[in-house]
Coordinates of C-alpha atoms in Angstrom, one line a residue:
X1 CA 0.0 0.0 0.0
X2 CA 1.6 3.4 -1.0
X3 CA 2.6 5.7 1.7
X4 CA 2.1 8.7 -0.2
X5 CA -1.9 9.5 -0.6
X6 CA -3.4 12.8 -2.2
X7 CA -5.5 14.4 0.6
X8 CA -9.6 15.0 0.2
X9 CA -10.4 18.1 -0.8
X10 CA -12.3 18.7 2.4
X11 CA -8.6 18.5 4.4
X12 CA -7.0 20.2 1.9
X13 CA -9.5 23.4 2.4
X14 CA -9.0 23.1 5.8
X15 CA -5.8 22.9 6.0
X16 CA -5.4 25.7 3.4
X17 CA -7.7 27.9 5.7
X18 CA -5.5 27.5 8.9
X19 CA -2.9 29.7 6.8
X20 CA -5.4 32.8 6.3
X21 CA -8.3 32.5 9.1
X22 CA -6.8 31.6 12.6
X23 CA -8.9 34.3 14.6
X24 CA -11.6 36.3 14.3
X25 CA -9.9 39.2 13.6
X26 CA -8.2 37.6 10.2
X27 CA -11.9 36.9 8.8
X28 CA -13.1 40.9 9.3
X29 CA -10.0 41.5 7.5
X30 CA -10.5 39.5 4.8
X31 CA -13.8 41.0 4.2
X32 CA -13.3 44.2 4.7
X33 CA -10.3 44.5 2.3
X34 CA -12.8 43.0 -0.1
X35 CA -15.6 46.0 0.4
X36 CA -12.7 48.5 0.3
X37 CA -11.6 46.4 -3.3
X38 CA -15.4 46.9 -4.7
X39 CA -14.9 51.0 -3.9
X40 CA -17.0 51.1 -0.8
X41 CA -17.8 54.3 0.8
X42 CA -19.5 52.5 3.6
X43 CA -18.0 49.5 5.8
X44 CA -20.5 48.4 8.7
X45 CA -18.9 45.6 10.8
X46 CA -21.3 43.3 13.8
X47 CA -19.7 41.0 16.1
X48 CA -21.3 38.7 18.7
X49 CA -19.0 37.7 21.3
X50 CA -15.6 39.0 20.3
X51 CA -16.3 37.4 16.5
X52 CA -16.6 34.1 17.5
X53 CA -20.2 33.3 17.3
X54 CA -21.2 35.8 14.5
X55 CA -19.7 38.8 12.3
X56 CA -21.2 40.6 9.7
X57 CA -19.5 43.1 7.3
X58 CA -22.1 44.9 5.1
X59 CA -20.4 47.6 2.5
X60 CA -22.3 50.1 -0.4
X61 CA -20.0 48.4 -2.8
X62 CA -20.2 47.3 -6.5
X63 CA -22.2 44.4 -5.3
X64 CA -21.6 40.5 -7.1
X65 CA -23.9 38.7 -9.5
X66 CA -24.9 35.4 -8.9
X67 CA -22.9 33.4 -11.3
X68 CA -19.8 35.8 -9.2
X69 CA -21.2 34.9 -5.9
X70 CA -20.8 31.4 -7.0
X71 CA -17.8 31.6 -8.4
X72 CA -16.2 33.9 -5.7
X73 CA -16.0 30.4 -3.7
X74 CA -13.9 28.2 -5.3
X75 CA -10.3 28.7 -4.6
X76 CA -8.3 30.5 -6.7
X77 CA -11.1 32.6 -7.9
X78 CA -10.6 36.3 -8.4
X79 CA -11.1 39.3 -10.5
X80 CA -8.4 41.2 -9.6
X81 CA -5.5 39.6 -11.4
X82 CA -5.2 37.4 -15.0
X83 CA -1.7 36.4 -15.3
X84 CA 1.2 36.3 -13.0
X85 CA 3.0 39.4 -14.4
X86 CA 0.4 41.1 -13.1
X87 CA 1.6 40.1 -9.5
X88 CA 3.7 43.0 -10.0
X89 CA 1.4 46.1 -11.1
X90 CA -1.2 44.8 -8.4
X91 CA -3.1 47.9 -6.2
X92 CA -5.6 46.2 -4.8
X93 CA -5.7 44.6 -1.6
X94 CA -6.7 41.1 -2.3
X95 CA -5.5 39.2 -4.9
X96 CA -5.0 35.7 -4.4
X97 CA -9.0 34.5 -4.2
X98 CA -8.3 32.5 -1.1
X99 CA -10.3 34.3 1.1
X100 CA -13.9 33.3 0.7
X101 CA -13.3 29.6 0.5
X102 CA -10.9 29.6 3.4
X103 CA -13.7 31.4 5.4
X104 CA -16.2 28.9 4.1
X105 CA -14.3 26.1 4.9
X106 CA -14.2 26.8 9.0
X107 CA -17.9 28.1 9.4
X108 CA -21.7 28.6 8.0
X109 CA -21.4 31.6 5.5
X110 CA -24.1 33.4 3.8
X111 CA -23.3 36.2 1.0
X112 CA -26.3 38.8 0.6
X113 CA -25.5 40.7 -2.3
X114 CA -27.0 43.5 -5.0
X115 CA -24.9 44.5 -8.5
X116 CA -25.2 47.9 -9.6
X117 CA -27.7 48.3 -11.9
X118 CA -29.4 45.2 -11.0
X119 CA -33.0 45.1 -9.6
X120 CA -32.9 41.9 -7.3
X121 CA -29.9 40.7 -5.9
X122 CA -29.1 36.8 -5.0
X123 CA -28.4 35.0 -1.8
X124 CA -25.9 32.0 -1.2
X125 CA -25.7 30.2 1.7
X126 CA -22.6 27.9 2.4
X127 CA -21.9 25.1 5.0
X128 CA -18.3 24.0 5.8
X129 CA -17.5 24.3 2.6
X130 CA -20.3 23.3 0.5
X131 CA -22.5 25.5 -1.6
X132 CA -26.5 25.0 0.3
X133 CA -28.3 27.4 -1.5
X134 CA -28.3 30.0 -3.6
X135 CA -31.1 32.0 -4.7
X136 CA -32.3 35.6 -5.8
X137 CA -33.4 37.8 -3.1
X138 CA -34.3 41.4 -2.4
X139 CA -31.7 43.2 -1.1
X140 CA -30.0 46.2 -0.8
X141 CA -26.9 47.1 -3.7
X142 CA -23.6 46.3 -2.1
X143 CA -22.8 43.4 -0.3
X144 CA -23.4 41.6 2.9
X145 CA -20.8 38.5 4.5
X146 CA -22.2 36.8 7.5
X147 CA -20.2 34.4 9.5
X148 CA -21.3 32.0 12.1
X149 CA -20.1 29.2 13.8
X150 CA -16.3 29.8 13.5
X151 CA -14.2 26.6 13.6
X152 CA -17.2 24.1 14.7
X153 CA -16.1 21.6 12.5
X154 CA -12.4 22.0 14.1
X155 CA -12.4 22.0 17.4
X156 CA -8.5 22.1 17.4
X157 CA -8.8 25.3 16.2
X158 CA -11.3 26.4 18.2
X159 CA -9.7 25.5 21.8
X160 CA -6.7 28.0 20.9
X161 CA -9.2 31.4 20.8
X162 CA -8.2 33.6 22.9
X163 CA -10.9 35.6 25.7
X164 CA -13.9 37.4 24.1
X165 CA -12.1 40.3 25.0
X166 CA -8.4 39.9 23.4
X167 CA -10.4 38.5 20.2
X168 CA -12.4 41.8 20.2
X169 CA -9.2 43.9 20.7
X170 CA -7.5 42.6 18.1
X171 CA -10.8 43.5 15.8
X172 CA -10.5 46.8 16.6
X173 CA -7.0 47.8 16.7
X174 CA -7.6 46.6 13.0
X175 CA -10.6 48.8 11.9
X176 CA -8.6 51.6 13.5
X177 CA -5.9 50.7 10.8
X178 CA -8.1 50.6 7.9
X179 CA -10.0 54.1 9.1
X180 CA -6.2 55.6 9.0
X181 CA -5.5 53.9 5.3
X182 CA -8.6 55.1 4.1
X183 CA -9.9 58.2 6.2
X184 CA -12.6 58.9 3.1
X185 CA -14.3 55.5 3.9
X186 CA -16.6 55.5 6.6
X187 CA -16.2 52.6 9.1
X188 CA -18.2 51.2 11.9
X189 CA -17.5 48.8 14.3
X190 CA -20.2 46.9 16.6
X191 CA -20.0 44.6 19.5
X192 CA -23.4 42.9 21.2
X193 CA -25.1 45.9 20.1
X194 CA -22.8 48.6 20.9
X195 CA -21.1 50.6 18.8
X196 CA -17.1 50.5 19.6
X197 CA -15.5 52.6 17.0
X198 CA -16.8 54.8 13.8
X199 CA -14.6 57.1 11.4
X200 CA -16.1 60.3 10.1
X201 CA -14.9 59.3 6.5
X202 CA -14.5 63.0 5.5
X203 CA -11.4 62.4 3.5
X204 CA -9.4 64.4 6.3
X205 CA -6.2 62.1 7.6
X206 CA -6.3 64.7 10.7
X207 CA -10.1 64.0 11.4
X208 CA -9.1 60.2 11.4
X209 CA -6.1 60.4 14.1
X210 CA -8.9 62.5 16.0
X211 CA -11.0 58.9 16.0
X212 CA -8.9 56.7 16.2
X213 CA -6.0 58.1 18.9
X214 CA -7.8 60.7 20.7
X215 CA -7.8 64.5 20.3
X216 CA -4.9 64.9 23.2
X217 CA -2.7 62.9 21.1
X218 CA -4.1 64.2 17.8
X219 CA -2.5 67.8 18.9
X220 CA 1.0 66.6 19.2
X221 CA 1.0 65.0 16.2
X222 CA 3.2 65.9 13.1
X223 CA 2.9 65.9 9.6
X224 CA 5.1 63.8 7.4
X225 CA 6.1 64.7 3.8
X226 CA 8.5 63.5 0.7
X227 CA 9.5 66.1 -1.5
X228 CA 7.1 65.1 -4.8
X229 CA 9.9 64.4 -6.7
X230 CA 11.0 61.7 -4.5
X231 CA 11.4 58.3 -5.7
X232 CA 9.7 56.6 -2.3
X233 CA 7.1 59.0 -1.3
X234 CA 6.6 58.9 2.8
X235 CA 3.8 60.8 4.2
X236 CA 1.9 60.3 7.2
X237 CA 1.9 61.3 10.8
X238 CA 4.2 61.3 14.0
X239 CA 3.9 62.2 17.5
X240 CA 6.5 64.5 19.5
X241 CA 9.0 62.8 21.5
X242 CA 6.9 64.0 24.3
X243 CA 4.2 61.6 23.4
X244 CA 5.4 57.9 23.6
X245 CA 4.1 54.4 24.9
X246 CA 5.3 51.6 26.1
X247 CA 4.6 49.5 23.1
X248 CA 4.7 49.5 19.4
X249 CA 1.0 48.9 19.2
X250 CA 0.4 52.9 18.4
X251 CA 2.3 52.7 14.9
X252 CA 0.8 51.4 11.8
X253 CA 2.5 51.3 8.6
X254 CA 1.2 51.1 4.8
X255 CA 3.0 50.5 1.8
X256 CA 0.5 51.2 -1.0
X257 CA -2.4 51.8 0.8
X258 CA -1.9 47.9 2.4
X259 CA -1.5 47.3 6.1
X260 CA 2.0 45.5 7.3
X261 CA 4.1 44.4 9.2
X262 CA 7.2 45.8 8.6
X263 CA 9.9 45.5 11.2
X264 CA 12.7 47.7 8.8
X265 CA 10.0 50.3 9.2
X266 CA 10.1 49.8 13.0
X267 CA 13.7 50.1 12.9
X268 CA 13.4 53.7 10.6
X269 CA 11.2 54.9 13.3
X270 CA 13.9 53.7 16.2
X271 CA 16.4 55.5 14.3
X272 CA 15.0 58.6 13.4
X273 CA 13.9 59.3 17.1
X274 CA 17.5 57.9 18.8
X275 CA 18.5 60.9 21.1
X276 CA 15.0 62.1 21.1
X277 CA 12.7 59.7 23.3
X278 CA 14.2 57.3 26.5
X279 CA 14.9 53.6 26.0
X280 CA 11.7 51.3 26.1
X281 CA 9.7 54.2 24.8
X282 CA 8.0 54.4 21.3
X283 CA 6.6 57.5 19.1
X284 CA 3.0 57.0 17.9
X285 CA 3.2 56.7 13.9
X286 CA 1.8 56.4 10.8
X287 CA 3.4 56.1 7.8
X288 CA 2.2 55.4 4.5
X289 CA 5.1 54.7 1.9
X290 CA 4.1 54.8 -2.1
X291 CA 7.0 53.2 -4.2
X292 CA 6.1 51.5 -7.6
X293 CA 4.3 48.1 -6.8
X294 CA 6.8 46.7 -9.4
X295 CA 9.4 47.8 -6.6
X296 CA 7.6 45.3 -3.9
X297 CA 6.7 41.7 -3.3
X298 CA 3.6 41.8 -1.8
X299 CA 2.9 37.9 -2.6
X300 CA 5.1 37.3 0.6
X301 CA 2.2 35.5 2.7
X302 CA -1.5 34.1 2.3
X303 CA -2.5 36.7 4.8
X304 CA -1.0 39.6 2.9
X305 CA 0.9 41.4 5.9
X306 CA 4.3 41.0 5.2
X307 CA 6.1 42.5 1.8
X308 CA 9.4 42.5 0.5
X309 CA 11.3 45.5 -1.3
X310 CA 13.2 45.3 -4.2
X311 CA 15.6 48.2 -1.9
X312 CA 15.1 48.2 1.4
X313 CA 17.8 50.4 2.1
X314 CA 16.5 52.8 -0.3
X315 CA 13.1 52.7 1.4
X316 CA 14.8 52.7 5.0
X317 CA 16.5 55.7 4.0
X318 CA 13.6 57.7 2.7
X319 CA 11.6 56.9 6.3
X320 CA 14.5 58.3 8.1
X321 CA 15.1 61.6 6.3
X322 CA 11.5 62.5 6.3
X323 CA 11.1 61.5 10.4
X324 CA 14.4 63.3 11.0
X325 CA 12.9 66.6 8.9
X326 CA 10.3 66.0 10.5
X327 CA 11.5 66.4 14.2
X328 CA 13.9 69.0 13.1
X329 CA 11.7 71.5 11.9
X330 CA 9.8 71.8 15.3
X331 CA 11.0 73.1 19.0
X332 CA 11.2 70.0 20.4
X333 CA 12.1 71.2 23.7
X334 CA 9.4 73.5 24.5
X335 CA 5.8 71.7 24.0
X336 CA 2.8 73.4 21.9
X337 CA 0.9 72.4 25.8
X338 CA 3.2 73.7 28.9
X339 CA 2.3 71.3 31.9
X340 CA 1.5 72.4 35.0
X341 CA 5.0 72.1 36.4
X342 CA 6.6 74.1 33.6
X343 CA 3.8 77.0 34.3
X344 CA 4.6 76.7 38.2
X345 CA 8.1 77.4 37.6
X346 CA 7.8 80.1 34.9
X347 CA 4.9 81.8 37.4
X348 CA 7.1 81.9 40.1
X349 CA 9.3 85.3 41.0
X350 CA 12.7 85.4 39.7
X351 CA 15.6 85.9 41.5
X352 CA 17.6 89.4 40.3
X353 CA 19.0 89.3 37.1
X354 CA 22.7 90.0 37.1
X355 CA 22.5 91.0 33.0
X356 CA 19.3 92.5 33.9
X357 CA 21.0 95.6 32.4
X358 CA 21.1 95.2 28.3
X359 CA 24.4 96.7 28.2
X360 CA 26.1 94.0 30.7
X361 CA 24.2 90.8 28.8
X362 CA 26.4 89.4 27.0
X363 CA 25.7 88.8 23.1
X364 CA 23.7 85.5 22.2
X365 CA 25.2 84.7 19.4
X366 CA 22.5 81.9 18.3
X367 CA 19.5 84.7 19.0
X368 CA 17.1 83.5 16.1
X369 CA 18.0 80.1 17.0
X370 CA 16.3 78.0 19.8
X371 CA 18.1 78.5 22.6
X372 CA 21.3 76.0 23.2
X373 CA 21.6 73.4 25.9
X374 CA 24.3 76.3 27.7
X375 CA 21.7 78.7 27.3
X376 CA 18.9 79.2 30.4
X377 CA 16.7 81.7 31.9
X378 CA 17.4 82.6 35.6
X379 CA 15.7 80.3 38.1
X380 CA 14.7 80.1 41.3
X381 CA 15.9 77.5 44.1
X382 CA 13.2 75.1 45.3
X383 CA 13.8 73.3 48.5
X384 CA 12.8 69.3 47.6
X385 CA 10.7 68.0 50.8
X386 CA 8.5 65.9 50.9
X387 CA 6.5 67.5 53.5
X388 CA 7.7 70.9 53.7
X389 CA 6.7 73.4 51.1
X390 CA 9.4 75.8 49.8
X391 CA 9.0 79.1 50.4
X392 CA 8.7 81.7 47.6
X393 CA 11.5 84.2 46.9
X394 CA 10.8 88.2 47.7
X395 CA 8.4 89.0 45.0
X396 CA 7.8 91.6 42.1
X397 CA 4.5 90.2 40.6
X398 CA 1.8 87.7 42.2
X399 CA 2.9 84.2 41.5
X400 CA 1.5 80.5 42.0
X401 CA 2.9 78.1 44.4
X402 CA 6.3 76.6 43.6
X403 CA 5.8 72.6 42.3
X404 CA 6.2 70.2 45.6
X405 CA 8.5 67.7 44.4
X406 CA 8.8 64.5 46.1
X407 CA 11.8 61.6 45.3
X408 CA 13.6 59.3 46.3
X409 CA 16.8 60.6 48.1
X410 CA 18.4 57.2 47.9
X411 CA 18.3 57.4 44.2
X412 CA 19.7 61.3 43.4
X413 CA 22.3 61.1 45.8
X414 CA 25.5 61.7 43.6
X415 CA 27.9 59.4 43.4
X416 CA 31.3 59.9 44.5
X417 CA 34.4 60.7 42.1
X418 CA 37.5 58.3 41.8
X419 CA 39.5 60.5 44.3
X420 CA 37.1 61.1 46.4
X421 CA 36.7 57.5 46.3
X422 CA 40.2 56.7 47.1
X423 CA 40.5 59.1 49.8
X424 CA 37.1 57.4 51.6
X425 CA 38.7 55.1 54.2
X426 CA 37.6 51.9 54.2
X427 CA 34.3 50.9 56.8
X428 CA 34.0 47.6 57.9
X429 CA 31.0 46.6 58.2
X430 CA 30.2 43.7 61.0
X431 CA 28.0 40.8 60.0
X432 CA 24.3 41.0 60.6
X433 CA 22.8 39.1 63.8
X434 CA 20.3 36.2 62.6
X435 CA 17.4 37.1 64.7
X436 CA 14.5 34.6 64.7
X437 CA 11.9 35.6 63.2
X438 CA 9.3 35.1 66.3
X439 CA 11.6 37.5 68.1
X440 CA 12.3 39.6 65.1
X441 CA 11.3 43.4 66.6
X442 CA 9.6 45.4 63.5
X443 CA 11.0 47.7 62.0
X444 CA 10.1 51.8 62.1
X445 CA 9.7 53.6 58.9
X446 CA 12.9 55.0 58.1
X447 CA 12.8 58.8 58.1
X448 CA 13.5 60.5 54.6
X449 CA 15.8 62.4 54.3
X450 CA 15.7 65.8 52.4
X451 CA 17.2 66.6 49.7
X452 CA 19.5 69.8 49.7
X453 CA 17.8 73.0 47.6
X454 CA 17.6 72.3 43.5
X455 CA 17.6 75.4 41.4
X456 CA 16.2 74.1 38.3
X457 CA 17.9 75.1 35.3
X458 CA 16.0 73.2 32.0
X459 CA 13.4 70.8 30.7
X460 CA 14.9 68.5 27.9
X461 CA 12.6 66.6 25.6
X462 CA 9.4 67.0 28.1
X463 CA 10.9 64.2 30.1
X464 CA 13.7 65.2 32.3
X465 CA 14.3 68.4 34.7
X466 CA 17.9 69.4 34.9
X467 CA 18.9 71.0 38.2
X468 CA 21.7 72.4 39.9
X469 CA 22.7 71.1 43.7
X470 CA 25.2 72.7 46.4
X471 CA 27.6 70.1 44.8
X472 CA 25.8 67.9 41.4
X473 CA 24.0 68.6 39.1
X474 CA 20.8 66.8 39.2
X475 CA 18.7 65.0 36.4
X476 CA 15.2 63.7 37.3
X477 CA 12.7 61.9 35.3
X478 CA 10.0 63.9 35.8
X479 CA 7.3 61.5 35.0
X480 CA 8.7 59.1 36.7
X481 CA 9.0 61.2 40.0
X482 CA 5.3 61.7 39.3
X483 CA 4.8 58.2 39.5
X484 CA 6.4 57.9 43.0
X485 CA 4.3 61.1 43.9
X486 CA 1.3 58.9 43.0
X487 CA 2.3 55.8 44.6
X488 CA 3.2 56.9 48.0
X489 CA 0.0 58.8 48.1
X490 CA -1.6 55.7 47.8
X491 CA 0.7 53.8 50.5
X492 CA -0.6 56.3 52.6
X493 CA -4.3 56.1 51.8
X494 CA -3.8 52.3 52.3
X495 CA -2.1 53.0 55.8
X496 CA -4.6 55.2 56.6
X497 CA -7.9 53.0 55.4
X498 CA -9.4 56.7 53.7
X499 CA -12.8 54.9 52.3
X500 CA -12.5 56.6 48.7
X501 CA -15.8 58.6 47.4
X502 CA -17.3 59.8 44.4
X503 CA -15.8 62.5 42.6
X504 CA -18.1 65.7 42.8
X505 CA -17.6 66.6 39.2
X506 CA -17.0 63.2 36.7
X507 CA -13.9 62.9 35.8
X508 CA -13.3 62.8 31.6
X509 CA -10.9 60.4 30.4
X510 CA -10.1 60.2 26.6
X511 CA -9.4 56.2 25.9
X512 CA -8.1 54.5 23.3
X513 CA -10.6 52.3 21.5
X514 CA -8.9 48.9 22.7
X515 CA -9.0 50.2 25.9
X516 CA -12.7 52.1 25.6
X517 CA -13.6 48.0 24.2
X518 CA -12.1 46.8 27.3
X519 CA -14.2 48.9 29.6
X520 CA -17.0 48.4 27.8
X521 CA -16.5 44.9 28.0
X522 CA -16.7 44.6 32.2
X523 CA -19.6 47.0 32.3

């Protein structure tokens, strides 16, 4: 008996499948890069529980005839391509008619559907594979994909879903993509009933950042721009270095129009901000980068999120200049929104100017320039305590409280120099008594200890205050001394057992949608 057997076709589709549908989140992107393929103005996507029991895309597009509805679902099957040369001049985003069947394969699918010009439109109704039905219907022009019963007839499959909530995460994280590919598209995005996210579709790129990041973050974004004449044209939007995360998940990048994955354009952005933003910290991007589809593979992968240029450095090289222009051309130093520290130190009264007379300042050579890292205004010294308040120099003009500043002395002590080091005798330090632990006394709080007065001199980069000591100079991470502001404030509530209370006023936060789908979700 031969060893080698062809496999059914029934395996071989479901095998086949597992390569382009292995969430939720890979079938609304299979359909909705259809509707955007059969120039849709409209995208409508419903989801029952996170995509796994139903999902429903529904688009104003060209609409399908029924001998194309049929069609659409054996493999292969496209209208988007003829030969294989045309691989190389392809724009739209689907291409290798794999999607429909690989869907159909895994689930119950039914295909609503209305051509234009057409008075009745045709229904067809598919089961694991298998054409049930298919029949004319009334329905509106465009088409609509409903999916049900994802992966019941592989229950391998279905064991590895993730929580209703990472599965719905992942959904919107990608509609928030496609909104910023296509901001004149206008996209909805349902879950049990509720609508999660929906883009104006106004043709704006601005108005899209608005929707899909948030209108704090939409203000410190920049614009991106290629000269014309540029062989790899990169255009887009990026964020101040004041305005990072902790994750990559806040940049998107397209290379003609497609969403990918693109690790060199990860390394672009990485380069572009080095010096600018703190390690562990990433700008929120995105980049769109138009190069001559002969000049890219995108036939890297059945799901379509990886491509391949025929120059990479070339492409790396355009990202970088037009980032680096980018950040150059703005005062990145100063913020377009002071924070409330920066206004309590400007506020406060300054100490006499020794230049105060023009005659005795000496010349700035770099006056039209912004001002140089030697360059500051006169400050004023505030005492760090973390329970005194500093007192306010001998004023000229009513002025706000200084900032109350509260750190860690145990981590802005300086450190000593080599001879400093060398002269430090030696201390011997005896062994530490084992105490049982029964008899063990506990210990008191240790007392902090406050720091000596800091005059501050400079913000760099809306991260990190530069100050002057009686014998350092001092460099705090101001949002991370903000942090341990907050969290000793707790530790004290919690010593204290404070029941909390309402707020008075609600409180407005601005979300991001996987975190607004979160919230929504544990309501």
């Amino acid at each position: 008996m031969p060893k080698v057997v062809v496999l059914s076709k029934e395996v071989a589709d479901k095998i086949a499948a597992g390569e382009v549908v292995d969430r939720p989140a890979s079938i609304v992107k299979e359909l909705v890069e259809n509707s955007i393929d059969a120039g849709a103005t409209r995208v409508e996507v419903e989801l029952e529980d996170g995509g796994k029991r139903r999902i429903t895309v529904t688009d104003n597009g060209c609409g399908m005839l029924l001998e194309d509805a049929v069609v659409a679902l054996e493999r292969h099957a496209t209208s988007k391509i003829r030969a294989a040369d045309d691989l190389f001049s392809v724009r739209t985003l689907g291409f290798r008619g794999e999607a429909l069947p690989s869907i159909a394969a895994v689930s119950h699918l039914r295909i609503q559907t209305r051509a234009v010009g057409q008075d009745t439109g045709v229904e067809v109704t598919v089961d694991q594979g298998g054409i049930a039905a298919a029949e004319q219907r009334g329905v509106p022009q465009g088409t609509q994909v409903t999916v049900t019963h994802l992966f019941s007839n592989v229950p391998a499959r279905l064991k590895f879903l993730k929580t209703t909530q990472t599965e719905l995460s992942h959904i919107v994280d990608l509609m928030v993509r496609f909104a910023l590919s296509y901001p004149g598209i206008h996209f909805k995005l349902a879950h049990n009933s509720r609508m999660l996210f929906q883009s104006p579709g106004s043709g704006d790129p601005l108005n899209t950042v608005v929707a899909a990041y948030g209108r704090e973050v939409a203000k410190e974004m920049l614009p991106v721009a290629t000269p014309e004449e540029a062989p790899v044209a990169v255009r887009g939007y990026t964020s101040r270095p004041s305005v990072t995360r902790t994750s990559r998940s806040h940049q998107a990048f397209f290379v003609n129009g497609r969403l990918v994955r693109s690790p060199m354009l990860s390394r672009a952005l990485d380069e572009a901000y080095k010096g600018y933003v703190p390690a562990g910290r990433y700008p929120v991007a995105c980049l769109f980068i138009d190069v001559d589809p002969a000049q890219v593979d995108v036939n890297v992968h059945p799901t379509k999120m990886e491509v391949r240029f025929a120059s990479e450095r070339e492409v790396f090289a355009a990202a970088v200049s037009a980032l680096r222009r980018t950040l150059v051309g703005v005062n990145l130093a100063q913020p377009a929104f002071p924070t409330r520290v920066e206004q309590s130190i400007e506020a406060q009264t300054l100490p006499d100017d020794p230049f105060s007379d023009p005659d005795q300042r000496p010349a700035d050579p770099g006056e039209a320039a912004p001002a140089p890292r030697g360059v500051r205004e006169p400050a004023v010294s505030v005492p760090y305590s973390p329970t005194v308040r500093p007192p306010l120099p001998p004023a000229s003009r009513s002025v706000e409280k200084a900032p109350e500043w509260h750190l860690n002395p145990a981590e802005t002590q300086p450190a000593l120099g080599l001879e400093e080091a060398a002269r430090e005798p030696a201390r011997e330090e005896a062994p530490p008594a084992v105490v049982p632990a029964a008899d063990a006394p506990s210990a008191p709080p240790a007392e902090t200890a406050a720091l000596p007065n800091l005059t501050p001199v400079a913000r760099v980069l809306d991260t990190y205050l530069i100050c002057e000591g009686p014998d350092a100079v001092y460099i705090i991470d101001q949002h991370a001394a903000h942090e341990r502001i907050i969290y000793d404030a707790l530790l004290r509530r919690e010593e204290n057992d404070i029941a909390p209370q309402p707020l008075l006023i609600p409180l407005t936060l601005n979300l991001s949608h996987s975190d607004a789908a979160a919230l929504e979700s544990h309501r």
